């Protein structure tokens, strides 16, 4: 069989992994296992992207070196992958010496070829995403990927001439099956190529935690050239660590989440084109695991700890749930209730019940060993035909990285086998001595169906299926890929062995209460308020009419500048939804004008106008006094329209 190379993105270790990381890795692991079962020579790569400003900042906050910081979190990632039974062949870290060597050579090659040039970056920067943006790319003044605030950035930098590859990239996206699903390709072309593909900033000078540019050491190689190169450096490209590049490149599948699709669909192919290397065959883009439609995020506090869930249900139940819920390209909502109901319906009532009923009946009626005599009936052929057809259908879905559909297909046989039990009523046959051959045939057909189901499921739930094989009396040679499309592989006189319940049924209400208690106990403890801060005494109570007399409105800062005659005052031009107004505020010590432009604030709109240092002020911005003597402006939610009245 041929070689097969599949990769996850390399994860950013700015915090502990969560269940969102698990989806991509479990999906790639399942495909890698399936390909190995088919007989392919597989390389499965994962790893961590360990450089950048965010890591440098996180390490400083923790009081450790960046290397120590990433070392500690990488151990947690590796522990999780071991716990989730991930069978990766190679783990790359961008702090590995061989990767650093390769990246420096790649950068120099691109520079020598004329694809990289020195310039000056001026624009907006999102630190969490490590991404530069032009003002036109922002959404409501914020990062279009994560929705967080961006900061102004200006520094000397090297740039990659992305514009040279615009036509070839458009052809790649629109006229090949490189990007899956195809709808994403049209989105990228319309949003990034049609408006004019901009050159890419590929070095930084404002931080040091990165790979130095060999010919200009004050620069470090920026994240995307560093991180994306991992897919070839891990195979030995431009280093002596490995010798697998000729064997496995180009990659068969890069799998990524939609938030980093742009980098893998545009930047990575452009880099490879510049290096004159073959392009990957497929980029599979999946959605996010969400909570009530919101992307899972550490900053939002909605990260689910896979260790907690796995300890309660086993890693295979978690693997099955996340793979079964998410269709390629779409988001998948997560809740404890959805997870538990999926375990109950598919695994406990469905597959687990099929195994336990079949084995129990073989043990009850035949002492565990089936007799060799058989008696067929027309109803048997429908089950057998479906069973031998499943493998080919699963193959097709795996070829298209459609794991959800592959699992759905396997479970059509689970459902049909359970229905077959109801149709044949073995408990009735068991009461009639003359029906022993017929009963043996029914149970054998069920055991064979379970053998095929468990063989195909072994790539997705590798910890549980060996337990199934032991219970149904299947030998190692019985549960191969070649035998997954055959019926009649188990010995006619197969012996079963009753075992533990594979997936115990869960009491939903009780379990959710217990889970919530566990999650609450493991939630980060709130820091106590600064004991040095004493709030101002509460003002005298007022009637509602007095409060209602204060007209609080939402307004957006359109322009902002310092008042020339004062060190404390800023002059702001506001869109208040009522024609606009000017407000002067004493916040210049704590805010630069550019920090406020585009932000929405809350103002007292009916305050009598005053003149401050020669500038008229029609209203007042709401702000809070802080313990250190500074103040913080109360910003309004972006969803609030200008002019909205606060009640």
Coordinates of C-alpha atoms in Angstrom, one line a residue:
X1 CA 0.0 0.0 0.0
X2 CA 1.0 3.6 -0.4
X3 CA 2.4 6.1 2.1
X4 CA 0.0 8.4 3.9
X5 CA 0.8 11.6 5.8
X6 CA -1.7 13.4 8.0
X7 CA -1.2 16.4 10.3
X8 CA -2.9 18.4 13.0
X9 CA -2.1 22.0 13.4
X10 CA 0.6 22.6 15.9
X11 CA -1.2 23.9 19.0
X12 CA -0.3 27.2 20.7
X13 CA 0.6 26.3 24.4
X14 CA -0.6 29.6 25.9
X15 CA -2.8 27.6 28.3
X16 CA -3.9 24.1 29.1
X17 CA -5.6 22.0 26.3
X18 CA -9.3 21.7 26.2
X19 CA -11.9 19.6 24.4
X20 CA -11.7 21.8 21.4
X21 CA -8.1 20.7 20.9
X22 CA -9.2 17.1 21.2
X23 CA -11.5 17.2 18.2
X24 CA -8.8 17.8 15.6
X25 CA -6.3 15.4 17.2
X26 CA -8.9 12.6 17.7
X27 CA -10.1 13.1 14.1
X28 CA -6.6 12.8 12.7
X29 CA -5.8 9.9 14.9
X30 CA -9.0 8.1 13.7
X31 CA -8.0 8.6 10.1
X32 CA -4.4 7.6 10.7
X33 CA -5.6 4.4 12.5
X34 CA -8.0 3.6 9.7
X35 CA -5.3 4.0 7.1
X36 CA -2.9 1.8 9.0
X37 CA -5.7 -0.8 9.2
X38 CA -6.0 -0.6 5.4
X39 CA -2.3 -1.3 5.2
X40 CA -0.9 2.1 4.4
X41 CA 2.5 3.3 5.7
X42 CA 1.3 6.2 7.9
X43 CA 3.0 9.3 9.3
X44 CA 0.8 11.1 11.8
X45 CA 2.3 14.4 13.0
X46 CA 1.2 16.8 15.8
X47 CA 3.0 19.2 18.0
X48 CA 3.2 22.7 19.5
X49 CA 3.8 26.2 18.2
X50 CA 5.9 27.7 21.0
X51 CA 7.2 31.1 19.9
X52 CA 5.7 34.6 19.9
X53 CA 4.8 37.7 21.9
X54 CA 1.9 36.0 23.7
X55 CA 4.1 33.3 25.1
X56 CA 6.7 35.8 26.1
X57 CA 4.0 37.8 28.0
X58 CA 2.5 34.7 29.6
X59 CA 5.9 33.5 30.9
X60 CA 6.6 36.9 32.3
X61 CA 3.3 36.9 34.2
X62 CA 4.1 33.5 35.5
X63 CA 7.6 34.5 36.6
X64 CA 9.4 31.9 34.5
X65 CA 11.4 31.8 31.3
X66 CA 9.5 31.3 28.0
X67 CA 11.2 27.9 27.6
X68 CA 10.1 26.7 31.1
X69 CA 6.6 28.0 30.5
X70 CA 6.2 26.0 27.2
X71 CA 7.9 22.9 28.6
X72 CA 5.4 22.7 31.4
X73 CA 2.3 23.1 29.1
X74 CA 3.7 20.7 26.5
X75 CA 3.8 18.0 29.2
X76 CA 0.1 18.5 29.8
X77 CA -0.6 18.3 26.0
X78 CA 1.4 15.0 25.8
X79 CA -0.4 13.6 28.9
X80 CA -3.8 14.4 27.3
X81 CA -2.8 12.8 24.0
X82 CA -1.7 9.7 25.9
X83 CA -4.9 9.7 27.9
X84 CA -7.0 10.0 24.7
X85 CA -5.1 7.1 23.1
X86 CA -3.6 9.3 20.3
X87 CA -1.2 7.3 18.1
X88 CA 0.9 10.1 16.7
X89 CA 4.2 9.0 15.0
X90 CA 6.0 12.3 15.6
X91 CA 5.7 15.3 17.9
X92 CA 7.3 18.5 16.8
X93 CA 8.0 21.5 18.9
X94 CA 9.1 24.8 17.3
X95 CA 11.7 25.1 20.0
X96 CA 13.4 21.9 18.7
X97 CA 16.9 22.6 17.4
X98 CA 16.4 20.8 14.1
X99 CA 13.2 22.9 13.4
X100 CA 15.1 26.1 14.2
X101 CA 17.9 25.1 11.8
X102 CA 15.4 24.4 9.0
X103 CA 13.3 27.6 9.5
X104 CA 16.4 29.8 9.4
X105 CA 17.4 28.1 6.1
X106 CA 13.9 28.5 4.7
X107 CA 13.8 32.2 5.5
X108 CA 17.2 32.8 4.0
X109 CA 16.2 30.8 0.8
X110 CA 13.1 32.9 0.4
X111 CA 15.1 36.1 0.9
X112 CA 17.8 35.0 -1.6
X113 CA 15.1 34.2 -4.2
X114 CA 13.7 37.7 -3.8
X115 CA 10.4 36.7 -2.2
X116 CA 11.2 38.4 1.1
X117 CA 12.1 42.1 1.4
X118 CA 12.7 44.5 4.2
X119 CA 10.1 47.2 4.8
X120 CA 8.1 48.9 7.6
X121 CA 4.9 47.6 9.1
X122 CA 2.2 50.2 10.0
X123 CA -1.2 48.9 11.0
X124 CA -3.2 47.0 13.5
X125 CA -2.1 43.9 15.5
X126 CA -4.0 41.3 17.5
X127 CA -1.7 39.8 20.1
X128 CA -3.9 36.7 21.0
X129 CA -4.1 35.7 17.3
X130 CA -0.5 36.9 16.5
X131 CA -2.0 38.6 13.4
X132 CA -1.6 41.9 11.6
X133 CA -4.6 43.5 10.0
X134 CA -5.3 46.5 7.8
X135 CA -8.1 48.9 9.0
X136 CA -10.3 47.7 6.2
X137 CA -10.1 44.1 7.4
X138 CA -11.2 44.9 11.0
X139 CA -14.8 44.1 12.0
X140 CA -16.2 46.9 14.1
X141 CA -12.7 48.0 14.8
X142 CA -11.7 44.6 16.2
X143 CA -9.8 41.5 15.1
X144 CA -11.9 39.8 12.5
X145 CA -10.9 36.3 13.7
X146 CA -11.3 36.5 17.5
X147 CA -13.3 39.8 18.0
X148 CA -10.7 41.2 20.5
X149 CA -9.2 44.6 20.5
X150 CA -6.3 45.4 18.3
X151 CA -3.4 47.8 18.9
X152 CA -1.5 50.1 16.6
X153 CA 1.8 48.6 15.5
X154 CA 4.7 50.2 13.7
X155 CA 8.1 48.5 13.3
X156 CA 10.7 47.5 10.8
X157 CA 9.9 44.1 9.3
X158 CA 10.5 41.7 6.5
X159 CA 7.7 40.9 4.1
X160 CA 6.7 37.9 1.9
X161 CA 5.5 38.9 -1.5
X162 CA 2.2 37.2 -1.3
X163 CA 0.8 39.3 -4.2
X164 CA 3.0 37.4 -6.6
X165 CA 1.0 34.2 -6.0
X166 CA -2.5 35.6 -6.1
X167 CA -3.5 34.0 -9.4
X168 CA -2.1 30.6 -8.6
X169 CA -3.7 30.6 -5.2
X170 CA -7.1 31.5 -6.7
X171 CA -6.8 28.7 -9.2
X172 CA -5.8 26.3 -6.3
X173 CA -8.8 27.2 -4.3
X174 CA -11.5 27.4 -7.0
X175 CA -10.3 24.8 -9.6
X176 CA -9.0 21.9 -7.4
X177 CA -10.2 19.9 -4.4
X178 CA -7.4 21.2 -2.2
X179 CA -9.7 22.9 0.3
X180 CA -12.5 20.8 1.9
X181 CA -15.4 21.9 2.1
X182 CA -15.3 23.9 -1.1
X183 CA -17.6 26.6 0.2
X184 CA -14.7 27.8 2.3
X185 CA -12.6 28.3 -0.8
X186 CA -15.0 30.8 -2.3
X187 CA -15.1 32.7 1.0
X188 CA -11.3 33.1 1.0
X189 CA -11.1 34.2 -2.6
X190 CA -13.8 36.9 -2.2
X191 CA -12.4 38.2 1.1
X192 CA -8.7 38.1 0.6
X193 CA -7.7 37.6 -3.1
X194 CA -10.3 39.6 -5.0
X195 CA -9.7 42.8 -3.0
X196 CA -5.9 42.5 -3.6
X197 CA -3.7 40.0 -1.8
X198 CA -1.4 42.0 0.6
X199 CA 2.2 41.1 1.3
X200 CA 2.7 39.3 4.6
X201 CA 4.8 40.6 7.6
X202 CA 7.2 37.7 8.4
X203 CA 9.5 39.1 11.0
X204 CA 9.3 41.1 14.3
X205 CA 11.6 43.3 16.3
X206 CA 9.3 44.1 19.2
X207 CA 10.0 40.9 21.1
X208 CA 12.8 38.3 21.2
X209 CA 11.1 34.9 21.9
X210 CA 11.4 33.5 18.4
X211 CA 13.9 32.2 15.9
X212 CA 16.5 34.8 15.0
X213 CA 16.9 35.8 11.3
X214 CA 20.5 34.7 10.6
X215 CA 21.5 37.7 8.5
X216 CA 19.7 40.3 10.6
X217 CA 19.6 39.0 14.2
X218 CA 17.5 41.9 15.7
X219 CA 14.6 40.3 13.8
X220 CA 12.9 37.1 14.8
X221 CA 11.0 35.0 12.3
X222 CA 7.3 35.7 12.7
X223 CA 4.9 33.0 13.7
X224 CA 3.5 31.8 10.4
X225 CA 6.7 31.1 8.6
X226 CA 8.0 29.5 11.8
X227 CA 4.8 27.4 12.5
X228 CA 3.7 26.4 9.0
X229 CA 7.2 25.1 8.2
X230 CA 6.8 22.4 10.8
X231 CA 5.0 20.1 8.3
X232 CA 8.1 19.7 6.3
X233 CA 10.8 20.3 8.9
X234 CA 9.4 17.3 10.9
X235 CA 10.2 15.1 7.9
X236 CA 13.8 16.3 7.7
X237 CA 13.5 19.2 5.2
X238 CA 16.7 21.2 5.5
X239 CA 17.9 19.3 8.6
X240 CA 19.7 16.1 9.4
X241 CA 17.3 14.9 12.1
X242 CA 15.0 12.9 9.9
X243 CA 15.0 11.5 6.4
X244 CA 11.3 11.1 5.6
X245 CA 10.6 14.1 3.3
X246 CA 10.9 12.1 0.0
X247 CA 8.7 9.4 1.5
X248 CA 5.8 11.3 2.8
X249 CA 5.7 14.8 1.2
X250 CA 3.3 16.1 -0.1
X251 CA 0.9 15.7 2.9
X252 CA -2.3 13.8 2.1
X253 CA -4.3 15.8 4.7
X254 CA -3.7 18.9 6.8
X255 CA -6.6 19.2 9.2
X256 CA -7.3 22.6 10.9
X257 CA -10.1 24.6 12.5
X258 CA -11.7 27.4 10.5
X259 CA -10.0 30.2 12.5
X260 CA -6.6 29.3 11.0
X261 CA -7.9 28.2 7.6
X262 CA -6.6 31.4 5.9
X263 CA -3.0 30.8 6.9
X264 CA -3.1 27.2 5.6
X265 CA -5.0 28.0 2.4
X266 CA -3.1 31.1 1.4
X267 CA 0.2 31.6 3.2
X268 CA 1.3 28.0 3.3
X269 CA 0.8 27.2 -0.4
X270 CA 2.5 30.5 -1.3
X271 CA 5.5 29.6 0.8
X272 CA 5.7 26.2 -0.9
X273 CA 5.3 27.8 -4.3
X274 CA 8.2 30.1 -3.6
X275 CA 10.3 27.1 -2.4
X276 CA 9.2 25.2 -5.5
X277 CA 7.9 22.3 -3.5
X278 CA 4.8 20.2 -4.1
X279 CA 1.6 21.4 -2.5
X280 CA -0.4 19.3 0.0
X281 CA -3.2 17.2 -1.5
X282 CA -6.0 18.3 0.9
X283 CA -6.7 20.9 3.6
X284 CA -9.7 19.7 5.7
X285 CA -11.3 22.6 7.6
X286 CA -13.6 21.9 10.5
X287 CA -15.7 24.2 12.6
X288 CA -15.6 25.0 16.3
X289 CA -17.0 23.1 19.3
X290 CA -19.3 25.8 20.7
X291 CA -21.3 26.6 23.8
X292 CA -24.7 28.0 22.9
X293 CA -23.2 29.2 19.6
X294 CA -20.2 30.9 21.2
X295 CA -16.7 29.6 20.3
X296 CA -15.0 27.8 23.1
X297 CA -12.5 30.2 24.7
X298 CA -10.4 30.3 27.8
X299 CA -11.1 34.0 28.2
X300 CA -14.8 33.3 28.3
X301 CA -14.5 30.6 30.9
X302 CA -16.3 28.0 28.9
X303 CA -13.5 25.5 28.4
X304 CA -14.4 21.9 29.2
X305 CA -11.6 19.8 30.9
X306 CA -11.3 16.6 28.9
X307 CA -9.6 14.9 31.9
X308 CA -12.7 15.4 34.0
X309 CA -15.0 14.1 31.4
X310 CA -12.7 11.2 30.5
X311 CA -12.5 10.1 34.1
X312 CA -16.2 9.7 34.3
X313 CA -17.1 8.2 30.9
X314 CA -13.8 6.8 29.5
X315 CA -11.8 8.3 26.6
X316 CA -13.6 6.3 23.9
X317 CA -17.0 7.8 24.8
X318 CA -15.5 11.3 24.6
X319 CA -13.8 10.4 21.3
X320 CA -17.1 9.1 19.8
X321 CA -19.2 12.0 21.0
X322 CA -17.0 14.8 19.5
X323 CA -16.5 12.9 16.2
X324 CA -20.2 12.0 15.9
X325 CA -21.4 15.5 16.5
X326 CA -19.3 17.6 14.1
X327 CA -19.8 17.6 10.4
X328 CA -16.8 18.8 8.3
X329 CA -17.0 22.6 8.0
X330 CA -19.8 23.1 10.5
X331 CA -19.8 24.0 14.2
X332 CA -20.9 21.6 16.9
X333 CA -22.6 22.8 20.0
X334 CA -21.4 21.1 23.3
X335 CA -23.2 20.7 26.6
X336 CA -23.0 18.0 29.3
X337 CA -26.6 17.0 28.4
X338 CA -25.8 16.5 24.7
X339 CA -22.8 14.4 25.6
X340 CA -24.7 12.2 28.1
X341 CA -27.7 11.7 25.8
X342 CA -25.3 10.7 23.0
X343 CA -23.6 8.1 25.3
X344 CA -27.0 6.7 26.3
X345 CA -28.6 6.6 22.9
X346 CA -25.7 5.3 20.7
X347 CA -23.3 3.6 23.0
X348 CA -25.3 2.3 26.0
X349 CA -28.7 1.6 24.4
X350 CA -27.3 1.0 20.9
X351 CA -23.9 -0.7 20.5
X352 CA -23.3 -1.7 24.1
X353 CA -26.8 -3.2 24.4
X354 CA -26.3 -5.2 21.2
X355 CA -23.1 -6.8 22.4
X356 CA -24.4 -7.6 25.9
X357 CA -27.7 -9.0 24.7
X358 CA -26.0 -11.2 22.1
X359 CA -23.3 -12.5 24.4
X360 CA -25.8 -13.1 27.2
X361 CA -28.1 -15.1 24.9
X362 CA -25.3 -17.2 23.6
X363 CA -24.2 -18.0 27.1
X364 CA -27.8 -18.7 28.3
X365 CA -28.9 -20.9 25.5
X366 CA -25.7 -22.7 24.5
X367 CA -23.4 -22.3 27.5
X368 CA -21.3 -19.8 25.6
X369 CA -20.3 -22.0 22.6
X370 CA -22.6 -22.1 19.5
X371 CA -23.3 -25.4 17.8
X372 CA -22.3 -25.8 14.2
X373 CA -25.8 -26.7 12.9
X374 CA -27.5 -23.9 10.9
X375 CA -30.9 -23.0 9.7
X376 CA -31.2 -19.9 7.5
X377 CA -34.2 -17.7 6.8
X378 CA -34.9 -15.0 4.2
X379 CA -34.6 -12.3 6.9
X380 CA -30.9 -13.2 7.4
X381 CA -29.9 -12.0 4.0
X382 CA -30.8 -8.4 4.6
X383 CA -28.6 -8.2 7.7
X384 CA -25.7 -10.0 5.9
X385 CA -25.9 -7.8 2.8
X386 CA -25.9 -4.6 4.9
X387 CA -23.0 -5.9 7.0
X388 CA -20.7 -6.6 4.1
X389 CA -21.5 -3.3 2.4
X390 CA -20.6 -1.0 5.3
X391 CA -16.8 -1.1 4.9
X392 CA -16.9 0.3 1.4
X393 CA -19.2 3.2 2.4
X394 CA -17.0 4.0 5.3
X395 CA -13.9 4.0 3.1
X396 CA -15.5 6.7 0.9
X397 CA -16.3 8.9 3.8
X398 CA -12.8 8.6 5.3
X399 CA -11.4 9.5 1.8
X400 CA -13.3 12.8 2.1
X401 CA -12.5 13.3 5.9
X402 CA -16.2 13.0 6.7
X403 CA -15.9 11.2 10.0
X404 CA -19.4 12.0 11.3
X405 CA -20.9 10.3 8.2
X406 CA -18.6 7.4 8.6
X407 CA -19.8 6.8 12.1
X408 CA -23.4 7.3 11.1
X409 CA -22.9 4.6 8.4
X410 CA -21.5 2.1 10.9
X411 CA -24.4 2.7 13.3
X412 CA -26.9 1.9 10.6
X413 CA -25.6 -1.7 11.1
X414 CA -25.9 -1.4 14.9
X415 CA -29.5 -0.3 14.5
X416 CA -30.3 -3.0 11.9
X417 CA -28.8 -5.7 14.2
X418 CA -30.8 -4.6 17.2
X419 CA -33.9 -4.6 15.0
X420 CA -33.0 -8.1 13.8
X421 CA -33.1 -9.3 17.4
X422 CA -36.6 -8.0 17.8
X423 CA -37.6 -9.6 14.5
X424 CA -36.2 -13.0 15.2
X425 CA -37.1 -13.1 18.9
X426 CA -34.3 -15.4 20.1
X427 CA -35.9 -15.7 23.5
X428 CA -38.9 -17.5 21.8
X429 CA -36.6 -19.7 19.7
X430 CA -34.7 -20.7 22.9
X431 CA -37.9 -22.3 24.3
X432 CA -38.2 -24.7 21.4
X433 CA -35.7 -27.6 21.2
X434 CA -36.4 -28.0 17.5
X435 CA -35.3 -24.4 16.8
X436 CA -31.8 -24.8 18.2
X437 CA -30.2 -24.6 14.7
X438 CA -32.2 -21.5 13.9
X439 CA -31.3 -19.9 17.2
X440 CA -27.6 -20.6 16.6
X441 CA -27.9 -19.0 13.1
X442 CA -29.5 -15.9 14.6
X443 CA -26.8 -15.5 17.3
X444 CA -24.0 -16.2 14.8
X445 CA -25.3 -13.5 12.5
X446 CA -25.4 -11.1 15.3
X447 CA -21.8 -12.0 16.4
X448 CA -20.6 -11.5 12.9
X449 CA -22.3 -8.2 12.6
X450 CA -20.7 -7.1 15.9
X451 CA -17.3 -8.3 14.6
X452 CA -17.6 -6.1 11.5
X453 CA -19.0 -3.1 13.5
X454 CA -16.2 -3.4 16.1
X455 CA -13.5 -3.8 13.4
X456 CA -14.5 -0.5 11.8
X457 CA -15.1 1.3 15.1
X458 CA -11.6 0.3 16.3
X459 CA -10.1 3.3 14.6
X460 CA -12.5 5.6 16.4
X461 CA -12.7 3.9 19.8
X462 CA -9.5 1.9 20.1
X463 CA -9.6 1.3 23.8
X464 CA -13.0 -0.4 23.9
X465 CA -13.0 -2.6 20.8
X466 CA -10.5 -5.2 22.2
X467 CA -12.9 -5.8 25.0
X468 CA -15.7 -6.4 22.5
X469 CA -13.5 -8.9 20.6
X470 CA -12.8 -10.8 23.8
X471 CA -16.5 -11.0 24.5
X472 CA -17.6 -12.2 21.1
X473 CA -14.7 -14.7 20.8
X474 CA -12.9 -13.0 17.9
X475 CA -9.2 -13.7 17.3
X476 CA -6.8 -11.0 16.1
X477 CA -6.9 -12.4 12.6
X478 CA -10.7 -12.1 12.5
X479 CA -10.8 -8.3 13.0
X480 CA -8.7 -7.2 10.1
X481 CA -9.6 -4.7 7.4
X482 CA -9.9 -7.4 4.7
X483 CA -12.3 -9.3 6.9
X484 CA -14.5 -6.2 7.5
X485 CA -16.3 -6.8 4.2
X486 CA -16.7 -10.5 4.6
X487 CA -19.4 -12.5 6.5
X488 CA -18.8 -15.9 8.1
X489 CA -15.3 -15.2 9.5
X490 CA -15.8 -16.3 13.1
X491 CA -15.7 -20.1 13.6
X492 CA -19.1 -21.8 13.4
X493 CA -18.6 -23.1 16.9
X494 CA -17.4 -19.7 18.3
X495 CA -17.2 -19.3 22.1
X496 CA -18.3 -16.1 23.7
X497 CA -17.2 -14.7 27.1
X498 CA -19.5 -12.6 29.2
X499 CA -17.7 -9.4 30.3
X500 CA -18.2 -6.0 31.8
X501 CA -20.9 -3.6 30.5
X502 CA -19.1 -1.5 27.9
X503 CA -21.1 1.7 28.3
X504 CA -23.3 1.8 31.4
X505 CA -26.5 3.9 31.1
X506 CA -26.3 7.3 32.8
X507 CA -29.0 9.0 34.8
X508 CA -29.1 12.3 33.0
X509 CA -30.4 14.6 35.8
X510 CA -28.3 13.1 38.5
X511 CA -25.2 13.1 36.3
X512 CA -25.6 16.8 35.3
X513 CA -25.9 17.8 38.9
X514 CA -22.8 15.9 39.8
X515 CA -20.9 17.2 36.8
X516 CA -21.8 20.8 37.6
X517 CA -20.6 20.3 41.2
X518 CA -17.2 18.9 39.9
X519 CA -16.8 21.7 37.4
X520 CA -17.6 24.4 40.0
X521 CA -15.1 22.8 42.4
X522 CA -12.4 22.9 39.7
X523 CA -13.2 26.5 38.6
X524 CA -10.5 29.1 39.2
X525 CA -11.0 30.8 42.6
X526 CA -11.8 34.5 42.4
X527 CA -9.1 36.7 43.7
X528 CA -10.2 38.8 46.7
X529 CA -10.5 42.6 46.2
X530 CA -7.5 44.7 46.9
X531 CA -7.6 45.2 50.7
X532 CA -6.0 48.6 50.2
X533 CA -9.0 49.9 48.3
X534 CA -11.7 51.6 50.3
X535 CA -14.8 52.5 48.3
X536 CA -16.1 56.0 48.7
X537 CA -19.1 56.3 51.1
X538 CA -22.4 55.7 49.5
X539 CA -24.3 58.8 48.6
X540 CA -27.6 59.7 50.2
X541 CA -30.6 57.7 48.8
X542 CA -32.6 59.3 46.1
X543 CA -36.0 58.9 44.6
X544 CA -36.4 57.2 41.2
X545 CA -37.4 60.4 39.6
X546 CA -34.1 61.9 40.6
X547 CA -32.2 59.1 38.9
X548 CA -34.5 59.3 35.8
X549 CA -33.5 62.9 35.4
X550 CA -30.0 61.8 34.5
X551 CA -29.9 61.0 30.8
X552 CA -27.3 58.3 30.2
X553 CA -26.6 57.5 26.5
X554 CA -24.3 55.4 24.4
X555 CA -21.9 57.3 22.1
X556 CA -19.1 56.3 19.8
X557 CA -15.7 58.2 19.8
X558 CA -15.2 59.4 16.2
X559 CA -12.2 61.7 16.9
X560 CA -10.0 62.3 19.9
X561 CA -7.1 64.7 20.6
X562 CA -5.4 66.3 23.5
X563 CA -6.4 69.8 24.6
X564 CA -3.4 72.0 23.9
X565 CA -3.7 74.1 27.1
X566 CA -4.0 71.1 29.5
X567 CA -2.1 68.0 30.4
X568 CA -5.2 66.3 31.8
X569 CA -7.9 66.9 29.2
X570 CA -8.9 65.1 26.0
X571 CA -11.3 66.5 23.5
X572 CA -13.6 63.9 22.0
X573 CA -16.0 64.1 19.0
X574 CA -18.8 61.7 19.6
X575 CA -21.5 60.1 17.5
X576 CA -24.4 60.2 20.0
X577 CA -27.1 59.2 17.6
X578 CA -28.5 62.7 17.9
X579 CA -26.3 64.7 15.5
X580 CA -23.0 64.5 17.4
X581 CA -21.4 66.4 20.2
X582 CA -18.1 67.4 21.7
X583 CA -17.1 66.3 25.2
X584 CA -14.0 67.2 27.2
X585 CA -12.8 64.7 29.7
X586 CA -9.9 64.6 32.3
X587 CA -8.5 61.2 31.3
X588 CA -5.4 62.2 29.3
X589 CA -3.1 60.8 32.0
X590 CA -4.5 57.3 31.4
X591 CA -5.6 57.1 27.8
X592 CA -3.9 58.0 24.5
X593 CA -6.3 59.5 21.9
X594 CA -5.9 56.6 19.6
X595 CA -6.9 54.2 22.4
X596 CA -10.4 55.6 22.4
X597 CA -11.2 56.1 18.7
X598 CA -13.8 53.6 17.6
X599 CA -14.8 52.7 21.2
X600 CA -18.3 53.2 22.5
X601 CA -18.7 55.0 25.8
X602 CA -21.5 56.0 28.2
X603 CA -22.1 59.7 28.6
X604 CA -24.3 61.9 30.8
X605 CA -26.1 63.6 27.9
X606 CA -28.2 66.2 29.6
X607 CA -25.4 67.8 31.7
X608 CA -25.3 71.6 31.2
X609 CA -22.5 72.6 28.8
X610 CA -19.3 74.1 30.3
X611 CA -16.1 75.5 28.9
X612 CA -12.8 73.8 29.9
X613 CA -9.5 75.4 28.8
X614 CA -11.3 77.2 26.0
X615 CA -13.2 74.0 24.8
X616 CA -16.9 73.5 25.1
X617 CA -18.0 70.3 26.7
X618 CA -21.6 69.1 26.2
X619 CA -21.8 66.2 28.6
X620 CA -19.5 63.9 30.7
X621 CA -18.0 60.4 30.1
X622 CA -18.7 57.8 32.8
X623 CA -15.5 56.4 34.4
X624 CA -14.6 54.6 37.7
X625 CA -11.9 55.6 40.2
X626 CA -9.3 52.8 40.8
X627 CA -7.3 52.0 43.9
X628 CA -4.0 53.3 42.4
X629 CA -5.5 56.8 41.9
X630 CA -6.1 56.2 38.1
X631 CA -9.4 55.9 36.4
X632 CA -11.0 53.5 33.9
X633 CA -13.6 54.5 31.3
X634 CA -16.8 52.5 31.2
X635 CA -17.0 51.2 27.7
X636 CA -20.3 50.1 26.2
X637 CA -21.0 46.9 24.4
X638 CA -20.6 47.2 20.6
X639 CA -24.1 45.8 20.1
X640 CA -25.5 48.9 21.7
X641 CA -26.5 51.5 19.0
X642 CA -25.3 55.1 19.3
X643 CA -27.9 57.1 21.2
X644 CA -29.3 54.1 23.1
X645 CA -30.6 55.2 26.5
X646 CA -29.5 53.4 29.7
X647 CA -32.1 52.7 32.3

